[in-house]
PDB file of C-alpha atoms in Angstrom:
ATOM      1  CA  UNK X   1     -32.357 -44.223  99.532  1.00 48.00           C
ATOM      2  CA  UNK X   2     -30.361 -44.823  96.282  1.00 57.00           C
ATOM      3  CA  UNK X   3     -31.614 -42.858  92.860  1.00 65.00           C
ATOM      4  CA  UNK X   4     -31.059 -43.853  90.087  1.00 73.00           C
ATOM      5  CA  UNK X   5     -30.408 -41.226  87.335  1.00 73.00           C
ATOM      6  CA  UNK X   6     -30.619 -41.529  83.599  1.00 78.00           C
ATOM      7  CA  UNK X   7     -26.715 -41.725  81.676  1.00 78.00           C
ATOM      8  CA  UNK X   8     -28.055 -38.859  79.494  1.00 82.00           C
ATOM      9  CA  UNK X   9     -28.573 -36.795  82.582  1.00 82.00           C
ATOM     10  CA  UNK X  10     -25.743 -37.417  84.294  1.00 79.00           C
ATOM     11  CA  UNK X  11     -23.525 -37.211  81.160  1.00 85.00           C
ATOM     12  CA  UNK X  12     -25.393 -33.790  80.535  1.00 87.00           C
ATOM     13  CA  UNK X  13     -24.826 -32.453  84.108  1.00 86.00           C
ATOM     14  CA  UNK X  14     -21.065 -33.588  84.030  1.00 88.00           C
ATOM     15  CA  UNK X  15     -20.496 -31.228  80.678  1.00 92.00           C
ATOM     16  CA  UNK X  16     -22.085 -28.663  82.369  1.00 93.00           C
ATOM     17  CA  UNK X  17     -19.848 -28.685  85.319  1.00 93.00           C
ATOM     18  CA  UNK X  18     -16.734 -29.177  82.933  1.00 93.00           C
ATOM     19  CA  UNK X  19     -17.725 -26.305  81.390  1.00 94.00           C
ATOM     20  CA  UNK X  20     -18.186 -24.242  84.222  1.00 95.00           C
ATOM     21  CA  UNK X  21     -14.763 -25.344  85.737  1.00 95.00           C
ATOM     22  CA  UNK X  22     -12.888 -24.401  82.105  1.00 95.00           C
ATOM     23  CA  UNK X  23     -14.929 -21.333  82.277  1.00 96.00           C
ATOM     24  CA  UNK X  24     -13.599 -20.307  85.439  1.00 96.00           C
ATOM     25  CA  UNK X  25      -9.945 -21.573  84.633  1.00 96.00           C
ATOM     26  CA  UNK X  26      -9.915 -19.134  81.725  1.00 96.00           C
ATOM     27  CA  UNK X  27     -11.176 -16.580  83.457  1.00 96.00           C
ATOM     28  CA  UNK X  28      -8.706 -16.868  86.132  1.00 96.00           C
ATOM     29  CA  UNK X  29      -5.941 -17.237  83.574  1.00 96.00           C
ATOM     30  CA  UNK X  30      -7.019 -14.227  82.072  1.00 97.00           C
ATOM     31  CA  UNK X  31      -7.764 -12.117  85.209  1.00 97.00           C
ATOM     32  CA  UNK X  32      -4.059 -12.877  86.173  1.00 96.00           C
ATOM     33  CA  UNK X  33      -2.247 -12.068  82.903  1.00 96.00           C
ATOM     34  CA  UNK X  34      -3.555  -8.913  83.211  1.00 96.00           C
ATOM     35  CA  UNK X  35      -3.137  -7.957  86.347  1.00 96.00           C
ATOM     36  CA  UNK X  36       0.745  -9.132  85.751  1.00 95.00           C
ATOM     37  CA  UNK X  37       0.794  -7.510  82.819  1.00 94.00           C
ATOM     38  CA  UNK X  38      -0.410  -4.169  84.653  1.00 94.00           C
ATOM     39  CA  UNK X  39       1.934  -5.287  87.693  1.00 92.00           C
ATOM     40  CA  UNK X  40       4.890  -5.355  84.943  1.00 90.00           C
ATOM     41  CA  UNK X  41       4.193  -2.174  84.132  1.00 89.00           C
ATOM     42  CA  UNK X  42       4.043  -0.260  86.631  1.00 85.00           C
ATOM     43  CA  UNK X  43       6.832  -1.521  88.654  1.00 81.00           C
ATOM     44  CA  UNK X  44       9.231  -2.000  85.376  1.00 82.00           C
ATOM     45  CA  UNK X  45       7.881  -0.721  81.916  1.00 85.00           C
ATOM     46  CA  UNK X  46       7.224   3.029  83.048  1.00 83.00           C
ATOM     47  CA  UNK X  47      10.140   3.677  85.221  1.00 81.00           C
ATOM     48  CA  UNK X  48      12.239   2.000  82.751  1.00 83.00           C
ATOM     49  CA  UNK X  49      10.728   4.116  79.938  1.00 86.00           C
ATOM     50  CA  UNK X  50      11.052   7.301  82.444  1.00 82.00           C
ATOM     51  CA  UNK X  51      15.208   6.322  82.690  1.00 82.00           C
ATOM     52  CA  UNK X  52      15.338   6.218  79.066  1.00 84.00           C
ATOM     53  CA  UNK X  53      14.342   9.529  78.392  1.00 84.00           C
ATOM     54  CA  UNK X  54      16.419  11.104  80.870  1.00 81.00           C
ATOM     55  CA  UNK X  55      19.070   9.527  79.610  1.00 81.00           C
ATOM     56  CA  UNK X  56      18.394  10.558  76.266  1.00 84.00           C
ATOM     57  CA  UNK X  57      18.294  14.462  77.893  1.00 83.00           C
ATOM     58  CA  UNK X  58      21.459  13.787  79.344  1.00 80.00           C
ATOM     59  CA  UNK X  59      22.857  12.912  76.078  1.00 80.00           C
ATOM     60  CA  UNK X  60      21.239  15.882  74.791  1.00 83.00           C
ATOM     61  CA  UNK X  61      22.969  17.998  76.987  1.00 79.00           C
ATOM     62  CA  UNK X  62      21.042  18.507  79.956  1.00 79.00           C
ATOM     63  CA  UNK X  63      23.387  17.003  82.781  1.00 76.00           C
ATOM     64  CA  UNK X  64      20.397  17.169  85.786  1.00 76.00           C
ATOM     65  CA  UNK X  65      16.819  15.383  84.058  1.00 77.00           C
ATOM     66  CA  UNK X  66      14.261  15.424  86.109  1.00 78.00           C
ATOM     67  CA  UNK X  67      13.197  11.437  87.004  1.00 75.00           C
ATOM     68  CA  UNK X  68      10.568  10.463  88.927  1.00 72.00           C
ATOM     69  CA  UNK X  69      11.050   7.100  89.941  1.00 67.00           C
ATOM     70  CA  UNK X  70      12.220   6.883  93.331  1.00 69.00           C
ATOM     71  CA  UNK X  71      12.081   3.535  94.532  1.00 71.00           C
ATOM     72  CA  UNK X  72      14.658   1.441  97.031  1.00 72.00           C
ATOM     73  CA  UNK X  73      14.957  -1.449  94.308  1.00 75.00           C
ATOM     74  CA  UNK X  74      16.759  -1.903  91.638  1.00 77.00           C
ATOM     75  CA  UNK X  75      14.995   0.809  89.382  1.00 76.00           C
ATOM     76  CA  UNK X  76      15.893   3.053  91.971  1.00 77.00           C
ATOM     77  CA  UNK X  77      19.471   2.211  91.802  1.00 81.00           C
ATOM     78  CA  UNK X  78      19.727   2.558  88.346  1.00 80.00           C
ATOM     79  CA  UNK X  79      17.964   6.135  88.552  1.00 80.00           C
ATOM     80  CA  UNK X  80      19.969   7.367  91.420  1.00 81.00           C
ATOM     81  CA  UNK X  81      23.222   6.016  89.195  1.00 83.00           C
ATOM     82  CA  UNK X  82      21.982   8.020  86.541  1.00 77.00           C
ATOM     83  CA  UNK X  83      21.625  11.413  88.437  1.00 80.00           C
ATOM     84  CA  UNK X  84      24.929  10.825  89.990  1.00 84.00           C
ATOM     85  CA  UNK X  85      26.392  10.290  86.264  1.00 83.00           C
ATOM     86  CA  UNK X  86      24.691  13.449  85.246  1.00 81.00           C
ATOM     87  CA  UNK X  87      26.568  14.921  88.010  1.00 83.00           C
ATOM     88  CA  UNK X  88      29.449  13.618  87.336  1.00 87.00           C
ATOM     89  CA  UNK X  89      29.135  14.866  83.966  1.00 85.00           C
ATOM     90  CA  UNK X  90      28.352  18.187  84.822  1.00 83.00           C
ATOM     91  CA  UNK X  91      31.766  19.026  86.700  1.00 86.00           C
ATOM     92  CA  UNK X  92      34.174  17.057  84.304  1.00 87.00           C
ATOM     93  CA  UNK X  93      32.368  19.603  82.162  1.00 84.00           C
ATOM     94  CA  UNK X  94      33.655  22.311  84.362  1.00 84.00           C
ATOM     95  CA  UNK X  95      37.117  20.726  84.606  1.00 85.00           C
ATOM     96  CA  UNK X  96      37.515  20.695  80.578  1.00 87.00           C
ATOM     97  CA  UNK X  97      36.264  24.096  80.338  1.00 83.00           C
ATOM     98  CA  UNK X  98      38.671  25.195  83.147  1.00 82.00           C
ATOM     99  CA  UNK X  99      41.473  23.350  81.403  1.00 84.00           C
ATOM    100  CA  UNK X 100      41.141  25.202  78.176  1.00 85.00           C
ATOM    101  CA  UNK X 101      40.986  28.443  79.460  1.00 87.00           C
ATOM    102  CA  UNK X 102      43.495  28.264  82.401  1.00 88.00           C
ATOM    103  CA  UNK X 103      46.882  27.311  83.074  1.00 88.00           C
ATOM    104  CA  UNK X 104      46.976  24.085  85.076  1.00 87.00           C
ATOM    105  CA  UNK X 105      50.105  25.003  87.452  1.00 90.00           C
ATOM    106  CA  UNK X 106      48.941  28.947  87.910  1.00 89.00           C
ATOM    107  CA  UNK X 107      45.051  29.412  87.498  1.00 85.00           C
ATOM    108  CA  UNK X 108      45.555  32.233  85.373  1.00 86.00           C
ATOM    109  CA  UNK X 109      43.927  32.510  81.781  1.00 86.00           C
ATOM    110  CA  UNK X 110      45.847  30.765  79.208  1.00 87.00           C
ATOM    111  CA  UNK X 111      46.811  31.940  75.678  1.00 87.00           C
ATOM    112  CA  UNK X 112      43.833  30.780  73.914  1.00 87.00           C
ATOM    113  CA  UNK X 113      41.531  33.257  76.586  1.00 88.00           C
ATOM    114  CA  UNK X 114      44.025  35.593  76.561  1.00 89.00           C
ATOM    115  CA  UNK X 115      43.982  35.630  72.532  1.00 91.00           C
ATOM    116  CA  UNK X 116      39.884  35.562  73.066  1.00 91.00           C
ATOM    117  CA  UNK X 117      40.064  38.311  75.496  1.00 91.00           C
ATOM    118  CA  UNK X 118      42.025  40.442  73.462  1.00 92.00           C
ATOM    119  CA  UNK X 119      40.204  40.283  70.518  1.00 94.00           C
ATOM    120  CA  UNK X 120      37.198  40.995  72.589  1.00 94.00           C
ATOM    121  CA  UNK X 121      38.904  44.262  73.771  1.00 94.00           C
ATOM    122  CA  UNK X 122      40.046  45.341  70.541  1.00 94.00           C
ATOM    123  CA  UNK X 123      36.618  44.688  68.512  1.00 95.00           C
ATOM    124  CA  UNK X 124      34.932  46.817  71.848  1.00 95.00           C
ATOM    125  CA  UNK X 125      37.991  49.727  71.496  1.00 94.00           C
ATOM    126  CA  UNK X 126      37.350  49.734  67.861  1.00 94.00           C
ATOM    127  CA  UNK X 127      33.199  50.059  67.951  1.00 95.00           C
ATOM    128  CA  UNK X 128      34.069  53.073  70.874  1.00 95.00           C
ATOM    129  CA  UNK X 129      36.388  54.630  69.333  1.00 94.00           C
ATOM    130  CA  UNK X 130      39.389  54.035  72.094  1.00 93.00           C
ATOM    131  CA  UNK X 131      42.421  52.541  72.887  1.00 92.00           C
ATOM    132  CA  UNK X 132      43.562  49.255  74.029  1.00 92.00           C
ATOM    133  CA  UNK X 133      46.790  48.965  76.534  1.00 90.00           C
ATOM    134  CA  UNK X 134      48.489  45.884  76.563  1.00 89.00           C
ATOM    135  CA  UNK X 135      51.647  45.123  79.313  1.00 86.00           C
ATOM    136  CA  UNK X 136      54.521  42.494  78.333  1.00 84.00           C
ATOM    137  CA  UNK X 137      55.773  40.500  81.431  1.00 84.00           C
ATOM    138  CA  UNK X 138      58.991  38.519  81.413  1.00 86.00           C
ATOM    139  CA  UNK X 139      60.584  36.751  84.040  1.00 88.00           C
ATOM    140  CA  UNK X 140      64.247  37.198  83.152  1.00 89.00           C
ATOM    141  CA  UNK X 141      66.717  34.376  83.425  1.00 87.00           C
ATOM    142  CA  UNK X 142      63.617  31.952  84.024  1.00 89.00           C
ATOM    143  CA  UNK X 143      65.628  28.966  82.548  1.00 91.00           C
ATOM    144  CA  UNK X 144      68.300  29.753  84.886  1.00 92.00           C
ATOM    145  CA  UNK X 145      65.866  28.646  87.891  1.00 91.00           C
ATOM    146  CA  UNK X 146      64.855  25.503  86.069  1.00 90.00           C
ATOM    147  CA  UNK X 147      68.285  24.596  85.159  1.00 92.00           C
ATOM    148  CA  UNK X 148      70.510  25.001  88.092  1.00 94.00           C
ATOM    149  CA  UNK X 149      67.105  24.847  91.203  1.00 93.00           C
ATOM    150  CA  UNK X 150      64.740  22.383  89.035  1.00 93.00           C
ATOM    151  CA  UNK X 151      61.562  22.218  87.714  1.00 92.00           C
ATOM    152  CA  UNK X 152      59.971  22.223  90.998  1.00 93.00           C
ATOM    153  CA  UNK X 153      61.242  25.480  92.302  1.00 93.00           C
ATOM    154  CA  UNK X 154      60.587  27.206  88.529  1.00 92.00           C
ATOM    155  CA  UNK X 155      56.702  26.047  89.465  1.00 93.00           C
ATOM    156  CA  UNK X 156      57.013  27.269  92.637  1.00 93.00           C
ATOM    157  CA  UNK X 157      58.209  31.173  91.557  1.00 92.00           C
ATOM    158  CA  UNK X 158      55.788  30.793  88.620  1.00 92.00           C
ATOM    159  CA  UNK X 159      52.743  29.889  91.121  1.00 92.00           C
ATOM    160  CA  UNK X 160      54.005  32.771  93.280  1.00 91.00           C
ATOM    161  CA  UNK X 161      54.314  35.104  90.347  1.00 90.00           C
ATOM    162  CA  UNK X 162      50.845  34.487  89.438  1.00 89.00           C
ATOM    163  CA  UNK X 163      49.328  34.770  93.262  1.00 89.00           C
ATOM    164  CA  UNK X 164      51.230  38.165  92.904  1.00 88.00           C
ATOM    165  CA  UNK X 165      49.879  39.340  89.682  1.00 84.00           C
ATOM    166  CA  UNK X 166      46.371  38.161  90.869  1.00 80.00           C
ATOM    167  CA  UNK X 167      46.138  40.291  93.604  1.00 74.00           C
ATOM    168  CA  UNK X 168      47.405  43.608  91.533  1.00 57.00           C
TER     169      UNK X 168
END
């Protein structure tokens, strides 16, 4: 049985159905844009927003942000590289302090937090109405060791000097 349609009809019905198929093409389009887009960011735009501000407190000066993005790709790289630099930052922090208040070869306290100490003692003595004692200690003929043993052995009775004094 063959049927034979009108051109008007079947024109008509094939607009319809190209309609319906660029319907559903945008819609599709559409649907998967923004489920990329929300894909995108999750996985990237929030964690990377989340390492920016902790790296904005580290450069504020707290060495140990809080980040929550743990992940085992790339992000989470990046955000374990960041804690560890934090880290990092927090003992070369120690080590300068260390520096400029101790002597490198004895441990002691250096001049500048002896000076700092001192003036600490005396502004205390002062407000309490006492006295501050302060000892003088001078290895005699010092230069003589460095001259005629070497450097090495001057460190050496300096380092012992100051093991010494640090048990008195």
């Amino acid at each position: 049985v063959v049927g034979v349609q009108p051109l008007a009809e079947l024109e008509g019905a094939g607009r319809r159905l190209g309609a319906a198929v660029a319907g559903i093409t945008v819609a599709s389009v559409l649907l998967a844009f923004g489920l990329l887009y929300a894909l995108l960011r999750h996985l990237v735009v929030v964690p990377v927003r989340r390492l920016s501000e902790a790296a904005a407190e580290i450069g504020s000066g707290n060495l140990t942000p809080r980040v929550p993005v743990s992940s085992a790709d790339e992000l989470g790289q990046l955000t374990s590289a960041f804690l560890a630099m934090g880290q990092n930052l927090r003992s070369y922090a120690t080590q300068i302090e260390d520096l400029a208040f101790r002597d490198p070869l004895t441990g002691l306290p250096n001049r500048r937090q002896f000076m700092e100490r001192l003036e600490a003692a005396i502004a205390l003595a002062r407000r309490s109405g006492r006295s501050v004692g302060l000892a003088l200690l001078d290895l005699d003929h010092f230069k003589l060791i460095n001259d005629s043993l070497g450097h090495q052995a001057g460190d050496e009775l300096l380092k012992e000097v100051a093991q010494r004094l640090s048990w008195a």
